XYZ file of C-alpha atoms in Angstrom:
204
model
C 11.452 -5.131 11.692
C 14.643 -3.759 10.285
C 15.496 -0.063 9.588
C 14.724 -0.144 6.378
C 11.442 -1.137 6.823
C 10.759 1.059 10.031
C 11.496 4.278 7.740
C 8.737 2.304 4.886
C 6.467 2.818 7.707
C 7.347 5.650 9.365
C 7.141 7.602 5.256
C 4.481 5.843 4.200
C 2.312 7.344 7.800
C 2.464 10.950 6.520
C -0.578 11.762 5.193
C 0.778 13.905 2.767
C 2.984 11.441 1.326
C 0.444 9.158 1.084
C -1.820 11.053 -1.013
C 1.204 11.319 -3.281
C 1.493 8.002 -3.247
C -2.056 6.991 -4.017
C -2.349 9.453 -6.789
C 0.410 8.447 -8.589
C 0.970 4.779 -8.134
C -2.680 3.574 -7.645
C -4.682 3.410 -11.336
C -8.024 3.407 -9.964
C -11.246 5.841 -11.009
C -11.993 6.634 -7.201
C -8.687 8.124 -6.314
C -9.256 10.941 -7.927
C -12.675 11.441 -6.121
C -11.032 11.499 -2.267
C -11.162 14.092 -0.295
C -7.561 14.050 0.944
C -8.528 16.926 3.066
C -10.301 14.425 5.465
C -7.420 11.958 5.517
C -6.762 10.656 8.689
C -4.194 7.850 10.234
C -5.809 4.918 12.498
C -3.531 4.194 15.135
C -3.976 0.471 15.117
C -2.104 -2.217 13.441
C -3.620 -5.612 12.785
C -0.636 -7.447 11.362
C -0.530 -11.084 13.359
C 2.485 -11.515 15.983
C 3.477 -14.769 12.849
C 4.331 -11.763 10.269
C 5.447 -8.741 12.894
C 9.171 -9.445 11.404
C 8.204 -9.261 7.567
C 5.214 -6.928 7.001
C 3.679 -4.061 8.760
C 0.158 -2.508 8.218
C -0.885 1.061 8.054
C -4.571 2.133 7.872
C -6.147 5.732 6.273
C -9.736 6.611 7.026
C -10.423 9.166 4.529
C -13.923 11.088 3.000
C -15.262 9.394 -1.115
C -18.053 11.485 -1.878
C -19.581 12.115 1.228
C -18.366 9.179 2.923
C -16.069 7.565 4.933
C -13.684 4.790 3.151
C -10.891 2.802 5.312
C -7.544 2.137 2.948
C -5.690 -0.469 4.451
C -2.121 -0.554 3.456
C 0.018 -3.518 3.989
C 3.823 -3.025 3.422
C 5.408 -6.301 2.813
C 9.265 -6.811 3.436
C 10.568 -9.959 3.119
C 11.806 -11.070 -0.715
C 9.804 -14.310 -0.095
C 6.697 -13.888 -1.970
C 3.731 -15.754 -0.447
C 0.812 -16.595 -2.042
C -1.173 -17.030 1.030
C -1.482 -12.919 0.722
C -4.981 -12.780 -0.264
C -5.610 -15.129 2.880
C -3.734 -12.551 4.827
C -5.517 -9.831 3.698
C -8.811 -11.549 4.134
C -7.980 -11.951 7.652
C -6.897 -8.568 8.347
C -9.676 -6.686 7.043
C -11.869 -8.872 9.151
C -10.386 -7.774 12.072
C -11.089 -4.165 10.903
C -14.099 -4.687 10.210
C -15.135 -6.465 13.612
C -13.389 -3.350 15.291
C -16.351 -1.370 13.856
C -18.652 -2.587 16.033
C -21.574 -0.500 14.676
C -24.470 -0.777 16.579
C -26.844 0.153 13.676
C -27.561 -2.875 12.224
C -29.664 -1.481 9.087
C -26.417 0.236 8.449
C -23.714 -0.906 5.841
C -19.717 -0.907 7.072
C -18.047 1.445 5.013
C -15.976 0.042 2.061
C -12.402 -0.882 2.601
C -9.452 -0.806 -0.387
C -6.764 -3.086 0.148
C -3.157 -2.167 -1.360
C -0.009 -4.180 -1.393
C 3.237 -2.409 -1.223
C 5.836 -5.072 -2.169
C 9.270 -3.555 -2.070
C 11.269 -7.533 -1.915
C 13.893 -8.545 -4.519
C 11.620 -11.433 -6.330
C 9.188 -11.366 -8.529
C 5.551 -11.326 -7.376
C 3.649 -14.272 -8.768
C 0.771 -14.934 -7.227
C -3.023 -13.723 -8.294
C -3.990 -10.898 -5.888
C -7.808 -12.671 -6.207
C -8.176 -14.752 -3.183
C -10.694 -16.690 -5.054
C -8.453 -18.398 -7.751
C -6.768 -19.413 -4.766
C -10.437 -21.958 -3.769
C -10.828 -24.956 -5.656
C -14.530 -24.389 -7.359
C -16.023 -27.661 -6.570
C -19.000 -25.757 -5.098
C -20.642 -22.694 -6.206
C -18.876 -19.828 -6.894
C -21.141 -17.643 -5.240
C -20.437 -19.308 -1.846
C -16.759 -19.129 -2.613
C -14.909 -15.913 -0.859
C -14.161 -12.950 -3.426
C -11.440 -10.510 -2.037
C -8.976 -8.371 -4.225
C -6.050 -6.434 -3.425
C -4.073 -3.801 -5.682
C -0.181 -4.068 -5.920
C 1.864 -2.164 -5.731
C 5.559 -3.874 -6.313
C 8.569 -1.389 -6.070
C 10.509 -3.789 -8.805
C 8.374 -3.721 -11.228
C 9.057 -0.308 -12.093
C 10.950 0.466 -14.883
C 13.810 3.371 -14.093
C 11.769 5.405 -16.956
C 8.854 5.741 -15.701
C 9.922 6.258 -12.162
C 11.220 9.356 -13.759
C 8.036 9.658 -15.933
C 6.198 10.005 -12.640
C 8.598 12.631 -10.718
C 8.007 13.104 -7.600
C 9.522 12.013 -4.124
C 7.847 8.093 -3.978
C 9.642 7.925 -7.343
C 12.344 9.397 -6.156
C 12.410 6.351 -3.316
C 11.539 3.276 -5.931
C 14.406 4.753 -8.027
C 16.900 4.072 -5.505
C 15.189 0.515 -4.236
C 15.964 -0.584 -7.796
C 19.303 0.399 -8.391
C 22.668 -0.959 -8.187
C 24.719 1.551 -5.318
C 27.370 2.325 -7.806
C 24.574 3.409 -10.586
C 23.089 5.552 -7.840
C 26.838 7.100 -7.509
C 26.551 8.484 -11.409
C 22.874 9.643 -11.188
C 22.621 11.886 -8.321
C 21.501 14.568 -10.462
C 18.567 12.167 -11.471
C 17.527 11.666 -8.185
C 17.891 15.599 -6.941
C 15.689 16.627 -10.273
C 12.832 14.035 -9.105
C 12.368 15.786 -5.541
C 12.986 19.168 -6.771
C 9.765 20.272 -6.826
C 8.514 18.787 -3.477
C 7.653 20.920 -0.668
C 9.498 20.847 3.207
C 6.984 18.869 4.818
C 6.794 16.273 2.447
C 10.766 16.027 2.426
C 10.880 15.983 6.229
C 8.749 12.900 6.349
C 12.156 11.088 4.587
């Protein structure tokens, strides 16, 4: 893993800069509902020794109305795209959830959000629905249904990085631009973390 993406994962393990993240750059009803309060790291990584080099994993526990809800967040590297994803997701999560281990077996295992943060050069291609991936020559309901949500730096316009204003903007602003168009908008990128507090700062 290179330095670049050791500081993706060493920003993206604050807590605080997390919730920033999820509330700004994930458009789903249930974000809104955390408790952020209860958010809490896992200090175990279940990315395969295959993809150590190109992708790294980072997983929240965290309260949704009274309980507990696992994000999984896998930070992908490399500018190949590969549309095995889903089928890497699929098999990550498994190993999450056979880490539970509950010994209740009435019980359900709490519900788990996978998130894709793509921050390659190409353009992401591939259906984040790992079953249009499955030929349907049987059933669908015996065919595997797992989604992710992306989130892929490029595919941010400049505008509404600005739009959004705050420092994960602030980061996706410089990932997609040029070095000497970063040299003429300095003031841009001071404006966008203005308002951010010291601790959230630090994490950078």
């Amino acid at each position: 893993m290179g330095v670049h993406d050791k500081r993706y994962k060493k920003i993206f393990s604050n807590p605080i800069v997390m919730e920033r993240f999820l509330k700004s750059f994930v458009h789903e009803d249930f974000i809104a509902k955390l408790d952020f309060s209860t958010m809490q790291k896992i200090d175990k990584e279940y990315v395969s020794d295959e993809y150590v080099e190109t992708e790294s994993d980072i997983v929240y526990k965290i309260n949704f109305e009274g309980k507990e809800i696992y994000i999984f967040v896998l930070l992908e590297f490399q500018s190949t795209i590969d549309k095995l994803m889903c089928f890497r997701f699929m098999n990550y999560i498994s190993s999450l959830y056979l880490d539970f281990n509950k010994p209740d077996t009435k019980s359900k295992h709490p519900a788990v959000f996978p998130l894709l943060l793509y921050s390659g050069d190409n353009k992401w291609k591939y259906s984040n629905e790992i079953a249009d991936l499955i030929e349907d020559t049987i059933p669908g309901d015996y065919i595997p249904h797992l989604k992710y949500y992306p989130v892929l730096v490029n595919s941010y316009a400049k505008e509404k990085l600005k739009d959004i204003h705050n420092v994960i903007s602030a980061m996706f602003y410089v990932e997609n631009s040029d070095p000497d168009e970063l040299l003429k908008e300095v003031d841009i990128l001071l404006d966008l973390i203005k308002e951010e507090n010291t601790e959230v700062l630090n994490a950078f």
